Short mmCIF file of C-alpha atoms in Angstrom, two decimals:
data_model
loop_
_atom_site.label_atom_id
_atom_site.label_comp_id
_atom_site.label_asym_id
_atom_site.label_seq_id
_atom_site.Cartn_x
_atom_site.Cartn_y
_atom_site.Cartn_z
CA UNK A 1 158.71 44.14 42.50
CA UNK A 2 158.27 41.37 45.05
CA UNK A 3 160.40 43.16 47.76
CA UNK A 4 158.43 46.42 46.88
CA UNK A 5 155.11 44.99 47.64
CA UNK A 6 155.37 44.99 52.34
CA UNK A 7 156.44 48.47 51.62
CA UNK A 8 153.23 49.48 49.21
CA UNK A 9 150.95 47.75 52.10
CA UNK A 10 152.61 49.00 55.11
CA UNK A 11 152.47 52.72 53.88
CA UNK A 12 148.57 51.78 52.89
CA UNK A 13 147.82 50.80 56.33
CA UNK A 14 149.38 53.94 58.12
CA UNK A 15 147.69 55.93 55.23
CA UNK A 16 144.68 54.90 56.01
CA UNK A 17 144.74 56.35 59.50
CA UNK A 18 143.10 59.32 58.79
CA UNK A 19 143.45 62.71 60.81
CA UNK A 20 140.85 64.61 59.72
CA UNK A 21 138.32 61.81 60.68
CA UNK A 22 139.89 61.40 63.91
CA UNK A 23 139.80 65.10 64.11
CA UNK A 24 136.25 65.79 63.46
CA UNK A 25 134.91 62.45 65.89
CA UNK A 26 137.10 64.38 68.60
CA UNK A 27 134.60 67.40 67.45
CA UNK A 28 131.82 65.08 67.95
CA UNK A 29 130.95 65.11 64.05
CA UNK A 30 132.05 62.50 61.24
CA UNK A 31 133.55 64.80 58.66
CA UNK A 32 132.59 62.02 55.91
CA UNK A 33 128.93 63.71 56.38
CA UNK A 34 129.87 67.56 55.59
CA UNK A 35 130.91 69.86 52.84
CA UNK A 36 132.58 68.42 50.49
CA UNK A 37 132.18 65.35 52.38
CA UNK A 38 136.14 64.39 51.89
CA UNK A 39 138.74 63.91 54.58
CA UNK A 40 140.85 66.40 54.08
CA UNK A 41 142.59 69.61 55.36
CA UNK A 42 140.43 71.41 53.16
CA UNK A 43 137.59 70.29 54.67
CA UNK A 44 138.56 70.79 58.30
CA UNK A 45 139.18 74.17 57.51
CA UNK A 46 135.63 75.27 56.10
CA UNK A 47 134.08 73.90 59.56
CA UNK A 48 136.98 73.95 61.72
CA UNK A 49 139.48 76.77 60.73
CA UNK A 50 142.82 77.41 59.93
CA UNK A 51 144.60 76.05 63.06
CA UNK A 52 142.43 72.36 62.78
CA UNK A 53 143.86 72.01 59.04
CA UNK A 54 147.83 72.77 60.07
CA UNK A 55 147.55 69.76 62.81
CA UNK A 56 145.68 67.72 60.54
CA UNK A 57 148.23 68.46 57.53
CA UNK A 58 151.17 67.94 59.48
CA UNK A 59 150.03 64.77 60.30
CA UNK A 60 148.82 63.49 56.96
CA UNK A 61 152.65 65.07 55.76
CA UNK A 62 154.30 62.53 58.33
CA UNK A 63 152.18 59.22 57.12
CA UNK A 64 153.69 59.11 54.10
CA UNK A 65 157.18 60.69 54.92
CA UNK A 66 157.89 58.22 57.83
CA UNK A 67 157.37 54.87 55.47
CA UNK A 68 159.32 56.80 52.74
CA UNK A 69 161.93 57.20 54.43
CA UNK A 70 162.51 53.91 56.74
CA UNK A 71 161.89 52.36 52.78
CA UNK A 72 164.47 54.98 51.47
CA UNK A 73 167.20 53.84 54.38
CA UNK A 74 166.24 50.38 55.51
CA UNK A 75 164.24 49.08 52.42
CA UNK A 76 164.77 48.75 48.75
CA UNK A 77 165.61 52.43 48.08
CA UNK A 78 164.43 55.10 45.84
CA UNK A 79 161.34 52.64 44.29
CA UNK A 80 161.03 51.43 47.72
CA UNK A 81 160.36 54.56 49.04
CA UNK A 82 158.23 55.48 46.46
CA UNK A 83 155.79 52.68 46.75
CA UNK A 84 155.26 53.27 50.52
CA UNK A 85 154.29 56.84 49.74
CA UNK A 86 151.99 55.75 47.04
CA UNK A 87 150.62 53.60 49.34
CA UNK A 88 150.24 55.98 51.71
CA UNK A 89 148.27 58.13 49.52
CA UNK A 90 146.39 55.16 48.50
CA UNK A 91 145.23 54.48 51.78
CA UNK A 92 144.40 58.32 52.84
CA UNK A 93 142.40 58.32 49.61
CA UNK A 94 140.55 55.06 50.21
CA UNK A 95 140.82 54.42 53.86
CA UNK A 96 140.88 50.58 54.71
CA UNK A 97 139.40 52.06 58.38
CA UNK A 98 136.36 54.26 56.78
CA UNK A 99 134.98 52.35 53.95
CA UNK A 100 137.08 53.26 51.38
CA UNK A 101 136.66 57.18 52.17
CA UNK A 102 138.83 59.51 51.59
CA UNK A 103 140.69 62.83 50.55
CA UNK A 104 142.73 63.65 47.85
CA UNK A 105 146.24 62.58 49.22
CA UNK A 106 147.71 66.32 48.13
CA UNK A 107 149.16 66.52 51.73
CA UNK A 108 150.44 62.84 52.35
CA UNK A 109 152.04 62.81 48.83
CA UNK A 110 153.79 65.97 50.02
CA UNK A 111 155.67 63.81 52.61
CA UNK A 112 156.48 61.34 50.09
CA UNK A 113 157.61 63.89 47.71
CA UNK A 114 159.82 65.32 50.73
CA UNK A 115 161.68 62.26 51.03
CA UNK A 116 161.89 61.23 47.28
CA UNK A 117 161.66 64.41 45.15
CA UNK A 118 161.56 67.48 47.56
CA UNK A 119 161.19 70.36 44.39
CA UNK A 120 157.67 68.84 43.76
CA UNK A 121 156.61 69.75 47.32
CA UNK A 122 157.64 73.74 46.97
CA UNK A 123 155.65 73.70 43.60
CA UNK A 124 152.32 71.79 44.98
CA UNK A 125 152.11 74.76 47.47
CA UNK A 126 152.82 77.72 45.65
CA UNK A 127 150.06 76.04 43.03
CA UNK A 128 147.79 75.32 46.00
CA UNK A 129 149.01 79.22 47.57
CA UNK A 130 147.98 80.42 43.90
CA UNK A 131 144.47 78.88 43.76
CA UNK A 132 143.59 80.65 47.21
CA UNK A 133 143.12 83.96 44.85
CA UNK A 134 139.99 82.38 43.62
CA UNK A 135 138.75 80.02 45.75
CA UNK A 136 135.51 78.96 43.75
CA UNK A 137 138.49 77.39 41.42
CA UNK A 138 141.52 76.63 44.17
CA UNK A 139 140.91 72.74 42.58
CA UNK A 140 141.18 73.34 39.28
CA UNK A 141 144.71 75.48 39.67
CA UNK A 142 145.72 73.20 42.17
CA UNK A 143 145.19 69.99 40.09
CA UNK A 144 146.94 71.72 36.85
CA UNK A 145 150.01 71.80 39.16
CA UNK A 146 149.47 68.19 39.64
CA UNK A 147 149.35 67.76 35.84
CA UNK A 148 152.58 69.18 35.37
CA UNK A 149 154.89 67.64 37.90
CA UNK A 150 156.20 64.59 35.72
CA UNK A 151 157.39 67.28 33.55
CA UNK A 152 159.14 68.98 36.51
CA UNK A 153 160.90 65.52 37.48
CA UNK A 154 161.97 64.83 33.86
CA UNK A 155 163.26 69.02 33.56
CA UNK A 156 165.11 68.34 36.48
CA UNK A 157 166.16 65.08 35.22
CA UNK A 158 165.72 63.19 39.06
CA UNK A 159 165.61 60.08 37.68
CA UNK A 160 162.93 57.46 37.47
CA UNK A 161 161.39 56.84 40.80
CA UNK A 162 160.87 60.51 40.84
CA UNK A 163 159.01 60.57 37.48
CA UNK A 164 157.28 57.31 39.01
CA UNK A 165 156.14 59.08 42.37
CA UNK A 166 154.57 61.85 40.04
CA UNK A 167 152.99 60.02 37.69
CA UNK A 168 151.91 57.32 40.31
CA UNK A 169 150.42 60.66 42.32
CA UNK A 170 148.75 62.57 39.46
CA UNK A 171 147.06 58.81 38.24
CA UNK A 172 145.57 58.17 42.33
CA UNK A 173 144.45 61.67 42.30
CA UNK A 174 142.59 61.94 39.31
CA UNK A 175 141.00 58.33 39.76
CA UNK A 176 139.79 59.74 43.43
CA UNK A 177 138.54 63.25 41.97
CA UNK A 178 136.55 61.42 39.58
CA UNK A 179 135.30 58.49 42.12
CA UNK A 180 134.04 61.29 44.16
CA UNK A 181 133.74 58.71 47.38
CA UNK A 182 131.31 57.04 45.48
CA UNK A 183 128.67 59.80 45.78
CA UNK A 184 125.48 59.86 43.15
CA UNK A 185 125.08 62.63 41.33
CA UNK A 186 123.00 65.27 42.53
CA UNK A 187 119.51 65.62 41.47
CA UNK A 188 118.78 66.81 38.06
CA UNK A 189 122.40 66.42 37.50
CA UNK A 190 123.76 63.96 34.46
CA UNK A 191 126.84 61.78 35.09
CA UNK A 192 128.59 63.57 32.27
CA UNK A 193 128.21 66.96 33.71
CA UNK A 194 129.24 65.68 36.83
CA UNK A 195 132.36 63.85 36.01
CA UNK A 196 133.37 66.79 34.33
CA UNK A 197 133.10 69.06 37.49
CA UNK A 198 135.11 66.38 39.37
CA UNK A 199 138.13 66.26 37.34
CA UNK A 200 138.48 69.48 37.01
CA UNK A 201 136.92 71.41 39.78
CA UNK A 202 136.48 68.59 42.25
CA UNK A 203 132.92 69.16 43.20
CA UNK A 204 129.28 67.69 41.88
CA UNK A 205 128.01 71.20 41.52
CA UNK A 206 128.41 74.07 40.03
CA UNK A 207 127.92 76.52 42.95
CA UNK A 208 131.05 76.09 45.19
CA UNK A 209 129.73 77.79 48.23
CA UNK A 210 126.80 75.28 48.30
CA UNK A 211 128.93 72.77 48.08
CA UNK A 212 131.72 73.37 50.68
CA UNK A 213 128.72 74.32 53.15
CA UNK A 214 126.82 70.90 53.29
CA UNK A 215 125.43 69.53 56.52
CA UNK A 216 123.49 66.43 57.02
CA UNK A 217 119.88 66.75 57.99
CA UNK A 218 120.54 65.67 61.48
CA UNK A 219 121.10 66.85 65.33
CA UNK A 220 124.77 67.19 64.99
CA UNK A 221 126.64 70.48 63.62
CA UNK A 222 130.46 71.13 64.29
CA UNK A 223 131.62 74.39 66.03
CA UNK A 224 133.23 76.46 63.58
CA UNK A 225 136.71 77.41 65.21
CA UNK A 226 138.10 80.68 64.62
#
């Protein structure tokens, strides 16, 4: 466990290094302050487009996969390399750089998964691909993919760390949906009601296109790229 620990914080601190912050302040916006307020390739593509949330995927992909796989060949091996992806979804979901803000970590757990359990990254997509047929919902089919992947890694019978990586990924995930960034509930809204709409539709209200469109009630507004 010892040996596994410079792993878990070195994958935190390159998780942390968010993209679709560093994205949006290129924009001249902070992307913490819009939509659904997280920092995440979903996000970048309601204000920025399609093209913003490929870089900014790619990217979040290759924080986790690079410290997986330096763990996975220079480190402690399979649990190795699972603790630095962890990590790095750790840190993209509570960045160490942005006051604990975050995303979801669905695209830096994808690198990890490429590295430690590649099936789960074909099936996160196609779930993700699915949801796009009704986006008011794309969360909730999404996360039901996420609910079912330590069953893939024990069908598949990939041993341990890759039961570990799923479990470990479905456990940050849910904890983040539900922490919402530390948000208060909206007003007129119970915490009840909107715990509920976190975990499983990973919004505060009920009316999606009100939430994805947020802006803050200041000067700036990012340009919408096409």
């Amino acid at each position: 466990m010892i040996a596994l620990l410079p792993w878990l914080l070195f994958g935190y601190l390159l998780g942390s290094v968010s993209s679709a912050w560093l994205y949006s302040r290129l924009r001249g916006v902070d992307l913490r302050r819009y939509g659904s307020r997280k920092l995440s390739g979903s996000n970048v593509y309601q204000f920025f487009g399609a093209g913003a949330m490929v870089v900014v995927g790619i990217l979040d992909v290759a924080k986790a996969a690079l410290p997986a796989w330096l763990a996975l060949r220079h480190g402690p091996g399979p649990w190795g390399s699972v603790a630095a992806g962890l990590g790095a979804t750790a840190g993209h979901n509570w960045s160490v750089y942005l006051g604990l803000k975050g995303g979801r970590g669905v695209s830096t757990a994808l690198g990890m998964f490429l590295v430690v359990f590649w099936p789960a990254a074909p099936w996160i997509l196609a779930w993700l691909a699915l949801g796009r047929l009704w986006p008011s919902y794309a969360a909730l089919v999404g996360y039901l993919g996420i609910l079912l992947l330590p069953a893939l890694a024990l069908a598949l019978q990939w041993g341990g760390a890759a039961v570990g990586a799923c479990v470990g990924f479905l456990l940050l995930t849910t904890l983040k949906r539900l922490e919402g960034n530390r948000e208060p509930p909206p007003a007129g809204e119970t915490w009840r009601a909107v715990l509920w709409r976190r975990l499983w539709l990973d919004r505060d209200l009920s009316d999606f296109q009100s939430w994805a469109a947020r802006q803050p009630h200041h000067e700036d507004h990012p340009s919408t790229a096409t």
